[in-house]
Amino acid sequence: MNDHDRIRAALAGVAAGTLAPDDNLRAHLAACSSCAAELERFRRLAVAVERLPQAELSPAALGRMKRLAIARREAVLEHRWNRLVLTGLILYGWALFAVIAPLVPVGVDWVSQRLAMPWFAVVALALGLWWSFCLVVGLALLPVLRAQSFDLEEKVL
Amino acid sequence: MTDASAIARAIGFAPSRLRDAWMPLPASATDVELVDAIRRGQGDGIARLVERYSPRLFSYLSRLLDDPTQAEDVLQEVWLRVMERLDGYDRNQPFVVWLFAIARHRAIDLFRERSRQTRHLGFPALPQETEEGELLEPLDLVAADSPSPLDRLAEAELEERMGAAFRLLPAHYREVLSLRFHQDLRLEEIARLLRVPLSTVKTRVQRGLVLLRRRAEGLGLSGHE
C-alpha cells in the first residue's frame, strides 16, 4: 500500500473525528484534489448521519415511565424497610430469649406447682397457647397482606 | 413482611415512601446530585432523571432494535432496573455510561431472544463482506475521478437514503455510529460502555462509515438505473 492508498484508507476516520490529521495528511490533501473530494464526501456522510431523524418518545409514554420508575423505587425502599424491621425483630427475639432463658425453668416449675401438672405438660400447654396466638394473628393479618400485594401490583401497572 | 410497612404508614411513619424535598432540585443539578437525591428518598429526583435521559435512551434503543415499539418496552424495563440498582451505582463512573450499559444489556438480552441473524433479511452480502457485514479486504473506496452518486442526490433524498441505508447496517455498526453521532458520547465513553479497546471503537466507526457509504450508494445507484 503506497502513501496515497494509506491516506485514502484513513479519510473515513478523519471525517468521523476518530483520527486526527497529521501534517503529512494535510499536505497530501492540499496537493491531491481527488483525496480532498473523497474526504468531503465522507464529511457529508457524517453530517447526514447526524441529521438522521430521531425517534421521539410520546409525552404519555414519558409520563408512564416516570410513574413506573417511582413505583419501583418505592417498592425497593419498602422491601429494604421490611428487611430492616424483620432483622430487628429477630435480633430482639433472640436478645429476649437470652435474657429470660434462665427464668424459664423457674416459671415452668411455678406454673406446674400451681396447676398441679407435670412440667412437660406445662411446656406443651405453653407452646400450644403460643402457636394458637400466632395462628390467630396471622389469619387476622392475611387480608392486610393480600391488600398490600394488590396495591403494589396496581401501582406498578 | 409487608405488615411492618402497613403499621408504619398507619402511625404516620413511613420511611419506605418517597417524598418531595422542601427545596426543589435546581434545573442544573448534575446526574450525581440527582442520584444522591433519589438515594435520600426524593421523588422529584426520579422524575428529573427520567425526563433527562428517556429521549436519548429511546433514540438509542430505536436505532439498535430498529423497532420503536420494542424500544419503548425495553426502555420501561431499563428504568425499573435502574431504580433497583441505583444504590449500587459507583460515583467514579460517568452516570450516562452506567445508564446506557444497562440499556445495552437489556437490548442484548432481547437480541438473544430473537433470531441470531444480525444482517437485515434479504440484503445480499457483497463479495468482499462476511455474512456479518465485516469487510474482508482493505477498504475499497470508490474512485474519486468520476462524480460519486452521493453528489447527485439532493439533500432530502440523501437523508432518506441514509435512513434506509443506516437500518441495513449490522447492529454493531448501527450501535457505534448512533452512540458517536446521535448520543454525543466521547470515544472513551463508548469504549467503556461497549467494554472494548478504544482502537476497536475507532475501527468500528471508520468501517461503519465506509459500509454505510456503500449501502447508501447502492440504494442511490439502484434508484438511478
Short mmCIF file of C-alpha atoms in Angstrom, two decimals:
data_model
loop_
_atom_site.label_atom_id
_atom_site.label_comp_id
_atom_site.label_asym_id
_atom_site.label_seq_id
_atom_site.Cartn_x
_atom_site.Cartn_y
_atom_site.Cartn_z
CA MET A 1 0.00 0.00 0.00
CA ASN A 2 1.54 3.29 -1.05
CA ASP A 3 1.18 6.62 0.69
CA HIS A 4 -1.83 7.60 -1.39
CA ASP A 5 -3.73 4.40 -0.57
CA ARG A 6 -2.84 4.68 3.10
CA ILE A 7 -4.22 8.21 3.23
CA ARG A 8 -7.37 7.21 1.34
CA ALA A 9 -7.95 4.46 3.88
CA ALA A 10 -7.77 6.99 6.73
CA LEU A 11 -10.24 9.52 5.31
CA ALA A 12 -13.31 7.91 6.87
CA GLY A 13 -11.66 8.12 10.27
CA VAL A 14 -10.76 11.77 9.73
CA ALA A 15 -14.34 12.59 8.72
CA ALA A 16 -15.72 10.74 11.77
CA GLY A 17 -13.34 12.51 14.12
CA THR A 18 -11.64 9.31 15.24
CA LEU A 19 -8.38 10.15 13.53
CA ALA A 20 -6.54 13.44 13.85
CA PRO A 21 -4.98 14.57 10.55
CA ASP A 22 -1.25 14.91 10.79
CA ASP A 23 0.96 17.23 8.75
CA ASN A 24 1.59 14.54 6.15
CA LEU A 25 -2.12 14.05 5.60
CA ARG A 26 -2.82 17.77 5.44
CA ALA A 27 -0.06 18.25 2.90
CA HIS A 28 -1.39 15.39 0.77
CA LEU A 29 -4.95 16.73 0.87
CA ALA A 30 -3.70 20.14 -0.16
CA ALA A 31 -1.95 18.60 -3.16
CA CYS A 32 -4.40 15.84 -4.15
CA SER A 33 -7.84 17.08 -5.24
CA SER A 34 -9.34 13.59 -5.53
CA CYS A 35 -8.47 12.73 -1.93
CA ALA A 36 -9.76 16.11 -0.80
CA ALA A 37 -13.02 15.44 -2.63
CA GLU A 38 -13.22 11.99 -1.06
CA LEU A 39 -12.75 13.47 2.41
CA GLU A 40 -15.52 15.97 1.67
CA ARG A 41 -17.86 13.14 0.69
CA PHE A 42 -17.17 11.34 3.94
CA ARG A 43 -17.77 14.55 5.86
CA ARG A 44 -21.12 14.98 4.11
CA LEU A 45 -21.92 11.41 5.01
CA ALA A 46 -21.08 12.05 8.67
CA VAL A 47 -23.29 15.15 8.67
CA ALA A 48 -26.10 13.18 7.04
CA VAL A 49 -25.82 10.56 9.79
CA GLU A 50 -26.02 13.27 12.45
CA ARG A 51 -29.13 14.67 10.83
CA LEU A 52 -30.99 11.39 10.67
CA PRO A 53 -34.39 11.92 12.29
CA GLN A 54 -34.55 10.71 15.87
CA ALA A 55 -37.40 8.57 17.16
CA GLU A 56 -39.37 10.59 19.70
CA LEU A 57 -40.97 9.36 22.87
CA SER A 58 -44.57 10.46 23.33
CA PRO A 59 -45.45 12.56 26.42
CA ALA A 60 -47.86 9.84 27.54
CA ALA A 61 -45.10 7.24 27.39
CA LEU A 62 -42.75 9.55 29.27
CA GLY A 63 -45.34 10.07 31.98
CA ARG A 64 -45.82 6.34 32.28
CA MET A 65 -42.05 5.80 32.59
CA LYS A 66 -41.92 8.29 35.48
CA ARG A 67 -44.81 6.64 37.33
CA LEU A 68 -43.31 3.19 36.87
CA ALA A 69 -39.87 4.33 38.00
CA ILE A 70 -41.30 5.99 41.11
CA ALA A 71 -43.43 2.94 41.93
CA ARG A 72 -40.45 0.62 41.56
CA ARG A 73 -38.26 2.80 43.73
CA GLU A 74 -40.92 2.83 46.43
CA ALA A 75 -41.14 -0.95 46.20
CA VAL A 76 -37.37 -1.19 46.62
CA LEU A 77 -37.46 1.09 49.67
CA GLU A 78 -40.37 -0.84 51.13
CA HIS A 79 -38.57 -4.13 50.67
CA ARG A 80 -35.47 -2.69 52.32
CA TRP A 81 -37.51 -1.33 55.24
CA ASN A 82 -39.25 -4.65 55.74
CA ARG A 83 -35.93 -6.49 55.82
CA LEU A 84 -34.64 -4.00 58.36
CA VAL A 85 -37.66 -4.44 60.59
CA LEU A 86 -37.53 -8.20 60.29
CA THR A 87 -33.85 -8.25 61.15
CA GLY A 88 -34.57 -6.05 64.15
CA LEU A 89 -37.39 -8.31 65.31
CA ILE A 90 -35.24 -11.40 65.01
CA LEU A 91 -32.41 -9.80 66.97
CA TYR A 92 -34.90 -8.58 69.58
CA GLY A 93 -36.37 -12.05 69.85
CA TRP A 94 -33.01 -13.65 70.40
CA ALA A 95 -31.98 -11.00 72.91
CA LEU A 96 -35.23 -11.51 74.80
CA PHE A 97 -34.72 -15.25 74.78
CA ALA A 98 -31.19 -14.86 76.08
CA VAL A 99 -32.47 -12.72 78.95
CA ILE A 100 -35.45 -14.83 80.00
CA ALA A 101 -33.96 -18.29 79.27
CA PRO A 102 -32.61 -18.69 82.83
CA LEU A 103 -36.08 -17.83 84.16
CA VAL A 104 -37.94 -20.42 82.07
CA PRO A 105 -37.28 -23.41 84.40
CA VAL A 106 -38.34 -21.27 87.37
CA GLY A 107 -41.53 -20.22 85.60
CA VAL A 108 -42.37 -23.74 84.46
CA ASP A 109 -41.81 -25.03 87.98
CA TRP A 110 -44.02 -22.33 89.48
CA VAL A 111 -46.87 -22.95 87.00
CA SER A 112 -46.67 -26.73 87.38
CA GLN A 113 -46.99 -26.33 91.17
CA ARG A 114 -49.97 -24.01 90.81
CA LEU A 115 -51.76 -26.19 88.26
CA ALA A 116 -50.60 -29.47 89.79
CA MET A 117 -49.34 -30.61 86.42
CA PRO A 118 -46.04 -32.20 85.42
CA TRP A 119 -43.50 -29.82 83.90
CA PHE A 120 -43.69 -31.31 80.39
CA ALA A 121 -47.47 -30.77 80.34
CA VAL A 122 -46.90 -27.13 81.28
CA VAL A 123 -44.39 -26.77 78.44
CA ALA A 124 -46.79 -28.40 75.95
CA LEU A 125 -49.64 -26.17 77.14
CA ALA A 126 -47.49 -23.04 76.83
CA LEU A 127 -46.34 -23.97 73.32
CA GLY A 128 -49.90 -24.76 72.27
CA LEU A 129 -51.13 -21.39 73.51
CA TRP A 130 -48.27 -19.56 71.82
CA TRP A 131 -48.80 -21.24 68.46
CA SER A 132 -52.54 -20.63 68.65
CA PHE A 133 -51.86 -16.96 69.29
CA CYS A 134 -49.55 -16.81 66.23
CA LEU A 135 -52.16 -18.54 64.08
CA VAL A 136 -54.90 -16.12 65.10
CA VAL A 137 -52.69 -13.09 64.50
CA GLY A 138 -51.54 -14.47 61.12
CA LEU A 139 -55.09 -15.13 59.97
CA ALA A 140 -56.12 -11.65 61.08
CA LEU A 141 -53.27 -10.07 59.11
CA LEU A 142 -53.83 -12.14 55.96
CA PRO A 143 -56.35 -9.75 54.38
CA VAL A 144 -53.97 -6.86 55.06
CA LEU A 145 -51.07 -8.70 53.39
CA ARG A 146 -53.20 -9.53 50.36
CA ALA A 147 -54.34 -5.91 50.06
CA GLN A 148 -50.71 -4.76 50.24
CA SER A 149 -49.55 -7.02 47.39
CA PHE A 150 -52.56 -5.99 45.27
CA ASP A 151 -51.80 -2.30 45.82
CA LEU A 152 -48.22 -2.89 44.78
CA GLU A 153 -49.27 -4.60 41.55
CA GLU A 154 -51.74 -1.81 40.84
CA LYS A 155 -49.06 0.83 41.35
CA VAL A 156 -46.59 -0.90 39.06
CA LEU A 157 -49.19 -1.47 36.35
CA MET B 1 -43.12 -8.75 55.85
CA THR B 2 -45.28 -6.02 54.36
CA ASP B 3 -47.29 -5.71 57.57
CA ALA B 4 -44.40 -3.70 59.01
CA SER B 5 -44.91 -1.07 56.32
CA ALA B 6 -48.67 -1.13 56.87
CA ILE B 7 -48.21 -0.47 60.59
CA ALA B 8 -45.63 2.22 59.88
CA ARG B 9 -47.96 4.01 57.49
CA ALA B 10 -50.86 3.71 59.87
CA ILE B 11 -48.98 5.62 62.55
CA GLY B 12 -47.65 8.17 60.04
CA PHE B 13 -44.10 6.92 59.96
CA ALA B 14 -43.21 5.55 56.51
CA PRO B 15 -39.53 5.56 55.65
CA SER B 16 -40.31 3.42 52.60
CA ARG B 17 -42.25 6.21 50.85
CA LEU B 18 -40.66 8.79 48.58
CA ARG B 19 -41.17 12.39 49.50
CA ASP B 20 -40.75 15.76 47.85
CA ALA B 21 -37.98 17.89 49.23
CA TRP B 22 -38.91 21.24 50.77
CA MET B 23 -36.45 22.85 48.36
CA PRO B 24 -36.79 21.67 44.73
CA LEU B 25 -33.73 20.41 42.92
CA PRO B 26 -32.09 23.05 40.70
CA ALA B 27 -32.52 22.71 36.94
CA SER B 28 -28.75 22.49 36.58
CA ALA B 29 -28.45 19.57 39.02
CA THR B 30 -25.87 17.09 37.79
CA ASP B 31 -26.58 13.41 37.36
CA VAL B 32 -24.72 12.57 40.57
CA GLU B 33 -26.75 15.15 42.51
CA LEU B 34 -29.97 13.66 41.19
CA VAL B 35 -28.82 10.15 42.13
CA ASP B 36 -27.93 11.36 45.64
CA ALA B 37 -31.35 12.98 45.93
CA ILE B 38 -33.06 9.74 44.92
CA ARG B 39 -30.99 7.82 47.44
CA ARG B 40 -32.16 10.25 50.11
CA GLY B 41 -35.73 9.42 49.12
CA GLN B 42 -36.65 12.43 46.99
CA GLY B 43 -39.25 11.53 44.39
CA ASP B 44 -38.68 14.56 42.15
CA GLY B 45 -35.13 13.34 41.50
CA ILE B 46 -36.54 10.29 39.74
CA ALA B 47 -38.83 12.37 37.55
CA ARG B 48 -35.96 14.66 36.59
CA LEU B 49 -33.69 11.76 35.72
CA VAL B 50 -36.33 10.06 33.60
CA GLU B 51 -37.09 13.30 31.77
CA ARG B 52 -33.43 13.98 31.13
CA TYR B 53 -32.46 10.61 29.69
CA SER B 54 -35.59 8.94 28.31
CA PRO B 55 -35.45 10.70 24.91
CA ARG B 56 -31.79 9.80 24.41
CA LEU B 57 -32.26 6.23 25.56
CA PHE B 58 -35.34 5.83 23.38
CA SER B 59 -33.46 7.16 20.37
CA TYR B 60 -30.54 4.82 21.04
CA LEU B 61 -32.73 1.77 21.58
CA SER B 62 -34.82 2.56 18.49
CA ARG B 63 -31.68 2.63 16.38
CA LEU B 64 -30.32 -0.51 17.96
CA LEU B 65 -33.51 -2.56 17.86
CA ASP B 66 -34.92 -0.94 14.71
CA ASP B 67 -38.37 -1.12 16.32
CA PRO B 68 -39.79 1.84 18.28
CA THR B 69 -42.45 -0.32 19.95
CA GLN B 70 -39.91 -2.74 21.35
CA ALA B 71 -37.64 0.18 22.20
CA GLU B 72 -40.38 1.62 24.40
CA ASP B 73 -40.87 -1.71 26.19
CA VAL B 74 -37.15 -2.09 26.73
CA LEU B 75 -36.88 1.49 27.97
CA GLN B 76 -39.55 0.75 30.55
CA GLU B 77 -37.61 -2.29 31.77
CA VAL B 78 -34.42 -0.26 31.82
CA TRP B 79 -35.88 2.32 34.22
CA LEU B 80 -37.22 -0.40 36.50
CA ARG B 81 -33.79 -1.98 36.61
CA VAL B 82 -32.13 1.39 37.20
CA MET B 83 -34.37 2.02 40.21
CA GLU B 84 -33.46 -1.40 41.63
CA ARG B 85 -29.72 -0.96 41.13
CA LEU B 86 -29.31 2.73 41.81
CA ASP B 87 -27.81 2.14 45.22
CA GLY B 88 -25.01 0.13 43.60
CA TYR B 89 -24.01 2.93 41.21
CA ASP B 90 -20.34 3.88 41.54
CA ARG B 91 -19.91 7.67 41.52
CA ASN B 92 -16.48 7.32 39.91
CA GLN B 93 -18.10 6.09 36.72
CA PRO B 94 -19.96 8.54 34.45
CA PHE B 95 -23.67 8.06 35.06
CA VAL B 96 -24.51 8.21 31.35
CA VAL B 97 -22.18 5.27 30.65
CA TRP B 98 -23.70 3.25 33.52
CA LEU B 99 -27.21 4.03 32.30
CA PHE B 100 -26.51 3.20 28.67
CA ALA B 101 -24.79 -0.03 29.75
CA ILE B 102 -28.00 -1.18 31.44
CA ALA B 103 -29.96 -0.29 28.30
CA ARG B 104 -27.47 -2.09 26.12
CA HIS B 105 -27.54 -5.25 28.21
CA ARG B 106 -31.30 -5.33 28.06
CA ALA B 107 -31.21 -4.85 24.29
CA ILE B 108 -28.67 -7.68 24.00
CA ASP B 109 -30.98 -9.92 26.03
CA LEU B 110 -33.70 -9.09 23.56
CA PHE B 111 -31.42 -9.87 20.62
CA ARG B 112 -30.73 -13.28 22.14
CA GLU B 113 -34.44 -13.92 22.35
CA ARG B 114 -34.78 -13.03 18.71
CA SER B 115 -33.10 -14.78 15.81
CA ARG B 116 -29.26 -14.78 15.86
CA GLN B 117 -29.19 -13.24 12.42
CA THR B 118 -27.56 -9.81 12.57
CA ARG B 119 -27.81 -8.80 8.94
CA HIS B 120 -31.01 -7.42 7.51
CA LEU B 121 -33.04 -10.08 5.80
CA GLY B 122 -32.91 -10.05 2.04
CA PHE B 123 -29.81 -7.92 1.65
CA PRO B 124 -27.17 -9.99 -0.10
CA ALA B 125 -23.59 -9.93 1.09
CA LEU B 126 -21.14 -8.18 -1.14
CA PRO B 127 -18.27 -10.36 -2.37
CA GLN B 128 -15.80 -8.71 -0.03
CA GLU B 129 -18.02 -8.97 3.08
CA THR B 130 -18.75 -11.71 5.58
CA GLU B 131 -22.30 -12.55 6.49
CA GLU B 132 -21.86 -10.25 9.47
CA GLY B 133 -21.12 -7.32 7.16
CA GLU B 134 -17.48 -7.22 8.18
CA LEU B 135 -15.13 -6.13 5.46
CA LEU B 136 -12.77 -8.92 4.40
CA GLU B 137 -10.38 -6.79 2.41
CA PRO B 138 -8.80 -3.42 2.97
CA LEU B 139 -11.09 -0.50 2.34
CA ASP B 140 -12.07 -0.43 -1.31
CA LEU B 141 -13.05 3.18 -1.81
CA VAL B 142 -14.97 4.41 -4.80
CA ALA B 143 -12.70 6.06 -7.34
CA ALA B 144 -12.94 9.80 -6.92
CA ASP B 145 -12.21 10.62 -10.55
CA SER B 146 -15.87 10.37 -11.53
CA PRO B 147 -18.62 12.15 -9.59
CA SER B 148 -19.97 9.97 -6.80
CA PRO B 149 -23.67 9.07 -6.85
CA LEU B 150 -23.86 10.85 -3.50
CA ASP B 151 -23.02 14.10 -5.24
CA ARG B 152 -26.05 13.79 -7.50
CA LEU B 153 -28.62 13.28 -4.79
CA ALA B 154 -30.50 16.23 -3.33
CA GLU B 155 -30.14 16.73 0.38
CA ALA B 156 -33.60 15.50 1.36
CA GLU B 157 -33.27 12.43 -0.79
CA LEU B 158 -29.83 11.88 0.72
CA GLU B 159 -31.34 11.84 4.20
CA GLU B 160 -33.97 9.35 3.09
CA ARG B 161 -31.36 7.10 1.53
CA MET B 162 -29.22 7.49 4.60
CA GLY B 163 -32.03 6.39 6.87
CA ALA B 164 -32.73 3.31 4.79
CA ALA B 165 -29.02 2.52 4.47
CA PHE B 166 -28.47 3.03 8.20
CA ARG B 167 -31.14 0.49 9.05
CA LEU B 168 -29.41 -2.00 6.76
CA LEU B 169 -26.16 -1.86 8.71
CA PRO B 170 -25.24 -4.71 11.05
CA ALA B 171 -26.28 -4.00 14.62
CA HIS B 172 -22.78 -3.39 15.99
CA TYR B 173 -22.09 -0.71 13.38
CA ARG B 174 -25.51 0.88 13.89
CA GLU B 175 -24.85 0.97 17.60
CA VAL B 176 -21.42 2.57 17.47
CA LEU B 177 -22.43 5.15 14.86
CA SER B 178 -25.53 6.02 16.86
CA LEU B 179 -23.52 6.44 20.05
CA ARG B 180 -20.97 8.56 18.24
CA PHE B 181 -23.18 10.79 16.15
CA HIS B 182 -26.52 10.87 17.97
CA GLN B 183 -25.71 10.43 21.65
CA ASP B 184 -22.64 12.69 21.74
CA LEU B 185 -20.64 10.21 23.75
CA ARG B 186 -16.88 10.53 23.68
CA LEU B 187 -14.92 7.69 22.15
CA GLU B 188 -13.53 6.77 25.56
CA GLU B 189 -17.06 6.58 26.99
CA ILE B 190 -18.18 4.42 24.08
CA ALA B 191 -15.22 2.10 24.65
CA ARG B 192 -16.12 1.83 28.31
CA LEU B 193 -19.76 1.19 27.51
CA LEU B 194 -19.02 -1.49 24.96
CA ARG B 195 -16.14 -2.91 27.02
CA VAL B 196 -13.78 -2.90 24.07
CA PRO B 197 -10.46 -1.11 23.47
CA LEU B 198 -10.53 2.44 22.18
CA SER B 199 -8.88 1.30 18.95
CA THR B 200 -11.77 -1.10 18.34
CA VAL B 201 -14.28 1.73 18.69
CA LYS B 202 -12.36 3.86 16.23
CA THR B 203 -12.14 0.99 13.77
CA ARG B 204 -15.85 0.26 14.05
CA VAL B 205 -16.76 3.89 13.49
CA GLN B 206 -14.50 4.06 10.48
CA ARG B 207 -15.70 0.80 8.98
CA GLY B 208 -19.27 1.60 9.78
CA LEU B 209 -19.00 4.83 7.86
CA VAL B 210 -17.44 3.09 4.86
CA LEU B 211 -20.08 0.38 4.90
CA LEU B 212 -22.81 2.96 5.26
CA ARG B 213 -21.49 4.75 2.24
CA ARG B 214 -21.58 1.54 0.24
CA ARG B 215 -25.13 0.82 1.31
CA ALA B 216 -26.21 4.37 0.56
CA GLU B 217 -24.56 4.43 -2.84
CA GLY B 218 -26.04 1.03 -3.56
CA LEU B 219 -29.50 2.39 -2.84
CA GLY B 220 -28.75 5.54 -4.75
CA LEU B 221 -27.43 3.64 -7.74
CA SER B 222 -30.43 1.37 -7.87
CA GLY B 223 -32.61 4.46 -7.91
CA HIS B 224 -30.81 5.93 -10.88
CA GLU B 225 -30.68 2.85 -13.06
#
